[in-house]
Amino acid sequence: MEYVFVPGAWHGGWSWHPVAQRVARVGHRAVTLTMPGLSAGDDPRELRLADAVAYLVAEVERRDLTDVVLVGHSWGGIPIAGAARRLGRRLRGIVMVSAFVPRGGESMAEAMGPEVGEYVRATIEASSDHTISIDFAAFRESLMQDEPEDLQRLVYELLVPQPGGYMLDSLDVTDLAALDVPMAYLLAERDRALAVPGAELAARLGVEPVLIPGTHEAIITHADDVAKALQASLDA
């Protein structure tokens, strides 16, 4: 199988490296992607969600991947939902890891609820480069709580501002459950960052969540567990 890893908001392909390396060691191909606008030197101002979806599809096609398992973390579930149908027979399966599974017409900002959604929109509109960042206190308390502070700060320093279009745009159609491929939802036991309960998000795929140890950043802190659950989920 050929695993294509899509990171969450503020993260790059680096966040998937610990899991990807473990998957590669047992003989699978592993590709970690960084979405446009999330690398140093990128210009995020004009980027829209459609650009992230198009990039994901284009990378699969450019690399001529034909047995693809899309794996998304957090916000990464959204571009996966947009790309899945466009990949056609190349798609082997989908695994979401504490990821957002969008509904048609609902943006990431809207999924967070009216109050938070309005804050996200206002922050992006006020930003000179049309992005939104996360401060360390929010990151520490909601994405990586209870982990050592030196590790929290190390991961936080790797984050970059998220292009605003990625948070404000929505997909028209997202019925992933209708796709004829295996799917799984891995849910970190101590995740507090999801805008919607993990069981509800898993139900949108037509599956029950599989619990894994860790917080929202389990792909970094519990890579062994994530890699094992990832491979077992599609073998079941």
PDB file of C-alpha atoms in Angstrom:
ATOM      1  CA  MET A   1       0.000   0.000   0.000  1.00  0.00           C
ATOM      2  CA  GLU A   2       0.989   3.598  -0.562  1.00  0.00           C
ATOM      3  CA  TYR A   3       0.164   5.829   2.397  1.00  0.00           C
ATOM      4  CA  VAL A   4      -0.285   9.544   1.737  1.00  0.00           C
ATOM      5  CA  PHE A   5      -0.225  11.551   4.962  1.00  0.00           C
ATOM      6  CA  VAL A   6      -1.982  14.936   5.173  1.00  0.00           C
ATOM      7  CA  PRO A   7      -1.233  17.177   8.180  1.00  0.00           C
ATOM      8  CA  GLY A   8      -3.522  19.371  10.232  1.00  0.00           C
ATOM      9  CA  ALA A   9      -3.742  23.134  10.544  1.00  0.00           C
ATOM     10  CA  TRP A  10      -0.424  24.913  11.223  1.00  0.00           C
ATOM     11  CA  HIS A  11       1.474  21.645  10.630  1.00  0.00           C
ATOM     12  CA  GLY A  12       3.584  20.426   7.749  1.00  0.00           C
ATOM     13  CA  GLY A  13       4.495  16.978   6.499  1.00  0.00           C
ATOM     14  CA  TRP A  14       7.101  16.845   9.287  1.00  0.00           C
ATOM     15  CA  SER A  15       4.347  16.113  11.815  1.00  0.00           C
ATOM     16  CA  TRP A  16       3.710  12.764  10.128  1.00  0.00           C
ATOM     17  CA  HIS A  17       7.364  11.720   9.840  1.00  0.00           C
ATOM     18  CA  PRO A  18       7.437   9.533  12.995  1.00  0.00           C
ATOM     19  CA  VAL A  19       4.424   7.506  11.813  1.00  0.00           C
ATOM     20  CA  ALA A  20       5.505   7.448   8.169  1.00  0.00           C
ATOM     21  CA  GLN A  21       8.934   6.074   9.046  1.00  0.00           C
ATOM     22  CA  ARG A  22       7.346   3.211  10.967  1.00  0.00           C
ATOM     23  CA  VAL A  23       4.987   2.422   8.101  1.00  0.00           C
ATOM     24  CA  ALA A  24       7.884   2.438   5.631  1.00  0.00           C
ATOM     25  CA  ARG A  25       9.911   0.043   7.787  1.00  0.00           C
ATOM     26  CA  VAL A  26       7.332  -2.702   7.247  1.00  0.00           C
ATOM     27  CA  GLY A  27       7.430  -2.345   3.490  1.00  0.00           C
ATOM     28  CA  HIS A  28       4.825   0.263   2.573  1.00  0.00           C
ATOM     29  CA  ARG A  29       5.428   3.447   0.645  1.00  0.00           C
ATOM     30  CA  ALA A  30       4.897   6.547   2.778  1.00  0.00           C
ATOM     31  CA  VAL A  31       4.478  10.076   1.417  1.00  0.00           C
ATOM     32  CA  THR A  32       4.116  13.035   3.780  1.00  0.00           C
ATOM     33  CA  LEU A  33       2.701  16.192   2.223  1.00  0.00           C
ATOM     34  CA  THR A  34       2.903  19.821   3.267  1.00  0.00           C
ATOM     35  CA  MET A  35      -0.030  21.781   1.902  1.00  0.00           C
ATOM     36  CA  PRO A  36       0.609  24.992  -0.089  1.00  0.00           C
ATOM     37  CA  GLY A  37       1.121  27.978   2.178  1.00  0.00           C
ATOM     38  CA  LEU A  38       2.542  25.968   5.053  1.00  0.00           C
ATOM     39  CA  SER A  39       6.217  26.009   4.115  1.00  0.00           C
ATOM     40  CA  ALA A  40       8.663  28.806   4.872  1.00  0.00           C
ATOM     41  CA  GLY A  41       8.536  31.416   2.116  1.00  0.00           C
ATOM     42  CA  ASP A  42       5.072  30.484   0.814  1.00  0.00           C
ATOM     43  CA  ASP A  43       2.579  33.282   0.142  1.00  0.00           C
ATOM     44  CA  PRO A  44      -0.714  32.256   1.795  1.00  0.00           C
ATOM     45  CA  ARG A  45      -2.780  35.321   0.933  1.00  0.00           C
ATOM     46  CA  GLU A  46      -4.690  34.015  -2.101  1.00  0.00           C
ATOM     47  CA  LEU A  47      -4.897  30.351  -1.185  1.00  0.00           C
ATOM     48  CA  ARG A  48      -8.295  28.693  -1.048  1.00  0.00           C
ATOM     49  CA  LEU A  49      -9.372  25.263   0.158  1.00  0.00           C
ATOM     50  CA  ALA A  50      -9.661  24.176  -3.470  1.00  0.00           C
ATOM     51  CA  ASP A  51      -5.908  24.731  -3.818  1.00  0.00           C
ATOM     52  CA  ALA A  52      -5.182  22.232  -1.029  1.00  0.00           C
ATOM     53  CA  VAL A  53      -7.507  19.664  -2.597  1.00  0.00           C
ATOM     54  CA  ALA A  54      -5.992  20.168  -6.042  1.00  0.00           C
ATOM     55  CA  TYR A  55      -2.470  19.859  -4.643  1.00  0.00           C
ATOM     56  CA  LEU A  56      -3.286  16.553  -2.942  1.00  0.00           C
ATOM     57  CA  VAL A  57      -4.766  15.093  -6.121  1.00  0.00           C
ATOM     58  CA  ALA A  58      -1.907  16.398  -8.250  1.00  0.00           C
ATOM     59  CA  GLU A  59       0.752  14.917  -5.977  1.00  0.00           C
ATOM     60  CA  VAL A  60      -0.872  11.475  -6.072  1.00  0.00           C
ATOM     61  CA  GLU A  61      -1.041  11.657  -9.855  1.00  0.00           C
ATOM     62  CA  ARG A  62       2.446  13.113 -10.278  1.00  0.00           C
ATOM     63  CA  ARG A  63       3.943  10.296  -8.235  1.00  0.00           C
ATOM     64  CA  ASP A  64       1.703   7.790 -10.057  1.00  0.00           C
ATOM     65  CA  LEU A  65       0.456   6.254  -6.818  1.00  0.00           C
ATOM     66  CA  THR A  66      -2.092   3.513  -7.492  1.00  0.00           C
ATOM     67  CA  ASP A  67      -2.832   1.786  -4.161  1.00  0.00           C
ATOM     68  CA  VAL A  68      -3.408   4.895  -2.069  1.00  0.00           C
ATOM     69  CA  VAL A  69      -4.463   5.090   1.557  1.00  0.00           C
ATOM     70  CA  LEU A  70      -5.196   8.702   2.444  1.00  0.00           C
ATOM     71  CA  VAL A  71      -4.397   9.444   6.083  1.00  0.00           C
ATOM     72  CA  GLY A  72      -5.462  12.765   7.575  1.00  0.00           C
ATOM     73  CA  HIS A  73      -4.850  14.447  10.910  1.00  0.00           C
ATOM     74  CA  SER A  74      -7.130  17.168  12.301  1.00  0.00           C
ATOM     75  CA  TRP A  75      -7.920  19.743   9.568  1.00  0.00           C
ATOM     76  CA  GLY A  76      -6.287  17.345   7.082  1.00  0.00           C
ATOM     77  CA  GLY A  77      -9.536  15.407   6.919  1.00  0.00           C
ATOM     78  CA  ILE A  78     -11.049  18.220   4.859  1.00  0.00           C
ATOM     79  CA  PRO A  79      -8.748  18.121   1.801  1.00  0.00           C
ATOM     80  CA  ILE A  80      -8.938  14.329   1.934  1.00  0.00           C
ATOM     81  CA  ALA A  81     -12.729  14.527   1.733  1.00  0.00           C
ATOM     82  CA  GLY A  82     -12.400  16.808  -1.262  1.00  0.00           C
ATOM     83  CA  ALA A  83      -9.831  14.666  -3.053  1.00  0.00           C
ATOM     84  CA  ALA A  84     -11.151  11.150  -2.435  1.00  0.00           C
ATOM     85  CA  ARG A  85     -13.635  10.917  -5.303  1.00  0.00           C
ATOM     86  CA  ARG A  86     -11.242  12.569  -7.730  1.00  0.00           C
ATOM     87  CA  LEU A  87      -8.670   9.830  -7.174  1.00  0.00           C
ATOM     88  CA  GLY A  88     -10.982   7.142  -8.537  1.00  0.00           C
ATOM     89  CA  ARG A  89      -9.387   3.705  -8.763  1.00  0.00           C
ATOM     90  CA  ARG A  90      -6.155   4.944  -7.260  1.00  0.00           C
ATOM     91  CA  LEU A  91      -7.846   5.082  -3.833  1.00  0.00           C
ATOM     92  CA  ARG A  92      -7.426   2.017  -1.611  1.00  0.00           C
ATOM     93  CA  GLY A  93      -8.707   3.391   1.703  1.00  0.00           C
ATOM     94  CA  ILE A  94      -9.115   6.335   4.067  1.00  0.00           C
ATOM     95  CA  VAL A  95      -7.969   6.675   7.679  1.00  0.00           C
ATOM     96  CA  MET A  96      -8.724   9.728   9.780  1.00  0.00           C
ATOM     97  CA  VAL A  97      -6.636  10.309  12.913  1.00  0.00           C
ATOM     98  CA  SER A  98      -8.378  12.700  15.325  1.00  0.00           C
ATOM     99  CA  ALA A  99      -9.454  14.405  12.119  1.00  0.00           C
ATOM    100  CA  PHE A 100     -12.350  16.600  11.102  1.00  0.00           C
ATOM    101  CA  VAL A 101     -14.774  14.857   8.755  1.00  0.00           C
ATOM    102  CA  PRO A 102     -16.635  17.717   7.077  1.00  0.00           C
ATOM    103  CA  ARG A 103     -20.254  17.977   6.062  1.00  0.00           C
ATOM    104  CA  GLY A 104     -21.150  19.557   2.741  1.00  0.00           C
ATOM    105  CA  GLY A 105     -21.211  23.341   2.938  1.00  0.00           C
ATOM    106  CA  GLU A 106     -19.618  23.506   6.401  1.00  0.00           C
ATOM    107  CA  SER A 107     -16.243  25.170   6.819  1.00  0.00           C
ATOM    108  CA  MET A 108     -13.753  24.402   9.563  1.00  0.00           C
ATOM    109  CA  ALA A 109     -14.556  27.768  11.149  1.00  0.00           C
ATOM    110  CA  GLU A 110     -18.293  27.081  11.123  1.00  0.00           C
ATOM    111  CA  ALA A 111     -17.793  23.636  12.647  1.00  0.00           C
ATOM    112  CA  MET A 112     -16.185  25.244  15.675  1.00  0.00           C
ATOM    113  CA  GLY A 113     -19.462  26.925  16.631  1.00  0.00           C
ATOM    114  CA  PRO A 114     -20.745  30.488  16.204  1.00  0.00           C
ATOM    115  CA  GLU A 115     -18.525  32.184  18.790  1.00  0.00           C
ATOM    116  CA  VAL A 116     -15.241  30.535  17.854  1.00  0.00           C
ATOM    117  CA  GLY A 117     -16.127  30.635  14.182  1.00  0.00           C
ATOM    118  CA  GLU A 118     -16.662  34.380  14.285  1.00  0.00           C
ATOM    119  CA  TYR A 119     -13.345  34.828  16.100  1.00  0.00           C
ATOM    120  CA  VAL A 120     -11.575  32.774  13.421  1.00  0.00           C
ATOM    121  CA  ARG A 121     -13.172  34.787  10.621  1.00  0.00           C
ATOM    122  CA  ALA A 122     -12.428  38.155  12.245  1.00  0.00           C
ATOM    123  CA  THR A 123      -8.830  37.183  12.967  1.00  0.00           C
ATOM    124  CA  ILE A 124      -8.236  36.101   9.388  1.00  0.00           C
ATOM    125  CA  GLU A 125      -9.844  39.210   7.945  1.00  0.00           C
ATOM    126  CA  ALA A 126      -7.705  41.422  10.196  1.00  0.00           C
ATOM    127  CA  SER A 127      -4.490  39.627   9.298  1.00  0.00           C
ATOM    128  CA  SER A 128      -2.195  41.253   6.744  1.00  0.00           C
ATOM    129  CA  ASP A 129      -1.515  37.915   5.071  1.00  0.00           C
ATOM    130  CA  HIS A 130      -4.998  36.382   5.518  1.00  0.00           C
ATOM    131  CA  THR A 131      -3.846  33.721   7.999  1.00  0.00           C
ATOM    132  CA  ILE A 132      -4.601  32.606  11.522  1.00  0.00           C
ATOM    133  CA  SER A 133      -2.094  31.471  14.135  1.00  0.00           C
ATOM    134  CA  ILE A 134      -2.463  29.682  17.455  1.00  0.00           C
ATOM    135  CA  ASP A 135      -0.830  31.036  20.593  1.00  0.00           C
ATOM    136  CA  PHE A 136       1.269  28.841  22.848  1.00  0.00           C
ATOM    137  CA  ALA A 137      -1.230  28.811  25.717  1.00  0.00           C
ATOM    138  CA  ALA A 138      -4.020  27.490  23.484  1.00  0.00           C
ATOM    139  CA  PHE A 139      -1.699  24.976  21.854  1.00  0.00           C
ATOM    140  CA  ARG A 140      -0.449  23.722  25.222  1.00  0.00           C
ATOM    141  CA  GLU A 141      -3.919  23.369  26.744  1.00  0.00           C
ATOM    142  CA  SER A 142      -5.918  21.990  23.840  1.00  0.00           C
ATOM    143  CA  LEU A 143      -3.541  20.205  21.483  1.00  0.00           C
ATOM    144  CA  MET A 144      -0.760  18.844  23.672  1.00  0.00           C
ATOM    145  CA  GLN A 145      -1.854  19.066  27.302  1.00  0.00           C
ATOM    146  CA  ASP A 146       0.037  17.087  29.968  1.00  0.00           C
ATOM    147  CA  GLU A 147       3.099  16.555  27.771  1.00  0.00           C
ATOM    148  CA  PRO A 148       6.530  17.884  28.910  1.00  0.00           C
ATOM    149  CA  GLU A 149       6.821  21.630  28.349  1.00  0.00           C
ATOM    150  CA  ASP A 150      10.083  21.343  26.432  1.00  0.00           C
ATOM    151  CA  LEU A 151       8.371  19.017  23.958  1.00  0.00           C
ATOM    152  CA  GLN A 152       5.345  21.310  23.737  1.00  0.00           C
ATOM    153  CA  ARG A 153       7.576  24.270  22.933  1.00  0.00           C
ATOM    154  CA  LEU A 154       9.615  22.322  20.395  1.00  0.00           C
ATOM    155  CA  VAL A 155       6.510  21.306  18.440  1.00  0.00           C
ATOM    156  CA  TYR A 156       4.973  24.762  18.783  1.00  0.00           C
ATOM    157  CA  GLU A 157       8.049  26.410  17.271  1.00  0.00           C
ATOM    158  CA  LEU A 158       7.553  24.300  14.137  1.00  0.00           C
ATOM    159  CA  LEU A 159       4.044  25.596  13.493  1.00  0.00           C
ATOM    160  CA  VAL A 160       3.294  28.207  10.838  1.00  0.00           C
ATOM    161  CA  PRO A 161       0.203  30.400  10.308  1.00  0.00           C
ATOM    162  CA  GLN A 162      -2.703  28.630   8.609  1.00  0.00           C
ATOM    163  CA  PRO A 163      -3.978  30.114   5.317  1.00  0.00           C
ATOM    164  CA  GLY A 164      -7.339  31.683   5.996  1.00  0.00           C
ATOM    165  CA  GLY A 165      -9.054  30.211   2.954  1.00  0.00           C
ATOM    166  CA  TYR A 166      -8.410  26.739   4.332  1.00  0.00           C
ATOM    167  CA  MET A 167     -10.484  27.581   7.401  1.00  0.00           C
ATOM    168  CA  LEU A 168     -13.269  29.651   5.805  1.00  0.00           C
ATOM    169  CA  ASP A 169     -14.030  27.666   2.637  1.00  0.00           C
ATOM    170  CA  SER A 170     -16.202  24.554   2.533  1.00  0.00           C
ATOM    171  CA  LEU A 171     -16.710  21.563   0.260  1.00  0.00           C
ATOM    172  CA  ASP A 172     -19.942  21.088  -1.678  1.00  0.00           C
ATOM    173  CA  VAL A 173     -20.191  17.301  -1.344  1.00  0.00           C
ATOM    174  CA  THR A 174     -18.456  15.155   1.255  1.00  0.00           C
ATOM    175  CA  ASP A 175     -20.318  11.823   1.464  1.00  0.00           C
ATOM    176  CA  LEU A 176     -17.272   9.712   2.204  1.00  0.00           C
ATOM    177  CA  ALA A 177     -19.382   6.871   3.604  1.00  0.00           C
ATOM    178  CA  ALA A 178     -20.709   6.253   0.098  1.00  0.00           C
ATOM    179  CA  LEU A 179     -17.256   5.446  -1.267  1.00  0.00           C
ATOM    180  CA  ASP A 180     -16.589   1.758  -1.812  1.00  0.00           C
ATOM    181  CA  VAL A 181     -13.270   1.641   0.064  1.00  0.00           C
ATOM    182  CA  PRO A 182     -12.292   0.626   3.614  1.00  0.00           C
ATOM    183  CA  MET A 183     -12.314   3.454   6.129  1.00  0.00           C
ATOM    184  CA  ALA A 184     -11.263   3.903   9.734  1.00  0.00           C
ATOM    185  CA  TYR A 185     -11.243   6.596  12.377  1.00  0.00           C
ATOM    186  CA  LEU A 186      -8.478   6.619  15.013  1.00  0.00           C
ATOM    187  CA  LEU A 187      -9.320   8.778  18.021  1.00  0.00           C
ATOM    188  CA  ALA A 188      -6.742   9.922  20.560  1.00  0.00           C
ATOM    189  CA  GLU A 189      -8.053   9.115  24.043  1.00  0.00           C
ATOM    190  CA  ARG A 190      -7.138  12.506  25.521  1.00  0.00           C
ATOM    191  CA  ASP A 191      -7.994  14.655  22.519  1.00  0.00           C
ATOM    192  CA  ARG A 192      -9.594  17.964  23.512  1.00  0.00           C
ATOM    193  CA  ALA A 193      -9.127  19.820  20.244  1.00  0.00           C
ATOM    194  CA  LEU A 194     -11.935  18.364  18.149  1.00  0.00           C
ATOM    195  CA  ALA A 195     -14.825  20.687  17.410  1.00  0.00           C
ATOM    196  CA  VAL A 196     -17.218  17.712  17.296  1.00  0.00           C
ATOM    197  CA  PRO A 197     -17.134  14.502  19.412  1.00  0.00           C
ATOM    198  CA  GLY A 198     -14.922  11.871  17.819  1.00  0.00           C
ATOM    199  CA  ALA A 199     -17.699   9.272  17.777  1.00  0.00           C
ATOM    200  CA  GLU A 200     -19.854  11.615  15.699  1.00  0.00           C
ATOM    201  CA  LEU A 201     -17.031  12.273  13.265  1.00  0.00           C
ATOM    202  CA  ALA A 202     -16.374   8.536  12.911  1.00  0.00           C
ATOM    203  CA  ALA A 203     -20.086   7.974  12.248  1.00  0.00           C
ATOM    204  CA  ARG A 204     -19.818  10.263   9.235  1.00  0.00           C
ATOM    205  CA  LEU A 205     -17.545   7.597   7.758  1.00  0.00           C
ATOM    206  CA  GLY A 206     -19.924   4.855   8.834  1.00  0.00           C
ATOM    207  CA  VAL A 207     -17.471   3.411  11.389  1.00  0.00           C
ATOM    208  CA  GLU A 208     -16.807   3.265  15.125  1.00  0.00           C
ATOM    209  CA  PRO A 209     -13.744   5.112  16.444  1.00  0.00           C
ATOM    210  CA  VAL A 210     -10.652   3.118  17.383  1.00  0.00           C
ATOM    211  CA  LEU A 211      -9.045   4.561  20.504  1.00  0.00           C
ATOM    212  CA  ILE A 212      -5.314   5.252  20.598  1.00  0.00           C
ATOM    213  CA  PRO A 213      -3.233   6.748  23.432  1.00  0.00           C
ATOM    214  CA  GLY A 214      -2.319  10.400  23.565  1.00  0.00           C
ATOM    215  CA  THR A 215      -3.597  13.905  22.938  1.00  0.00           C
ATOM    216  CA  HIS A 216      -4.379  15.641  19.657  1.00  0.00           C
ATOM    217  CA  GLU A 217      -0.668  15.417  18.818  1.00  0.00           C
ATOM    218  CA  ALA A 218      -0.558  11.629  19.221  1.00  0.00           C
ATOM    219  CA  ILE A 219       0.953  11.297  15.744  1.00  0.00           C
ATOM    220  CA  ILE A 220       4.107  12.800  17.235  1.00  0.00           C
ATOM    221  CA  THR A 221       4.054  11.564  20.837  1.00  0.00           C
ATOM    222  CA  HIS A 222       2.626   8.053  20.263  1.00  0.00           C
ATOM    223  CA  ALA A 223       3.851   7.202  16.782  1.00  0.00           C
ATOM    224  CA  ASP A 224       4.208   3.468  17.512  1.00  0.00           C
ATOM    225  CA  ASP A 225       0.580   3.203  18.593  1.00  0.00           C
ATOM    226  CA  VAL A 226      -0.682   5.262  15.670  1.00  0.00           C
ATOM    227  CA  ALA A 227       1.315   3.272  13.113  1.00  0.00           C
ATOM    228  CA  LYS A 228       0.133  -0.074  14.497  1.00  0.00           C
ATOM    229  CA  ALA A 229      -3.498   1.015  14.664  1.00  0.00           C
ATOM    230  CA  LEU A 230      -3.263   2.526  11.197  1.00  0.00           C
ATOM    231  CA  GLN A 231      -2.116  -0.718   9.629  1.00  0.00           C
ATOM    232  CA  ALA A 232      -4.497  -2.891  11.652  1.00  0.00           C
ATOM    233  CA  SER A 233      -7.489  -0.700  10.815  1.00  0.00           C
ATOM    234  CA  LEU A 234      -7.500  -1.596   7.129  1.00  0.00           C
ATOM    235  CA  ASP A 235      -6.598  -5.224   7.730  1.00  0.00           C
ATOM    236  CA  ALA A 236      -9.729  -5.738   9.842  1.00  0.00           C
TER     237      ALA A 236
END
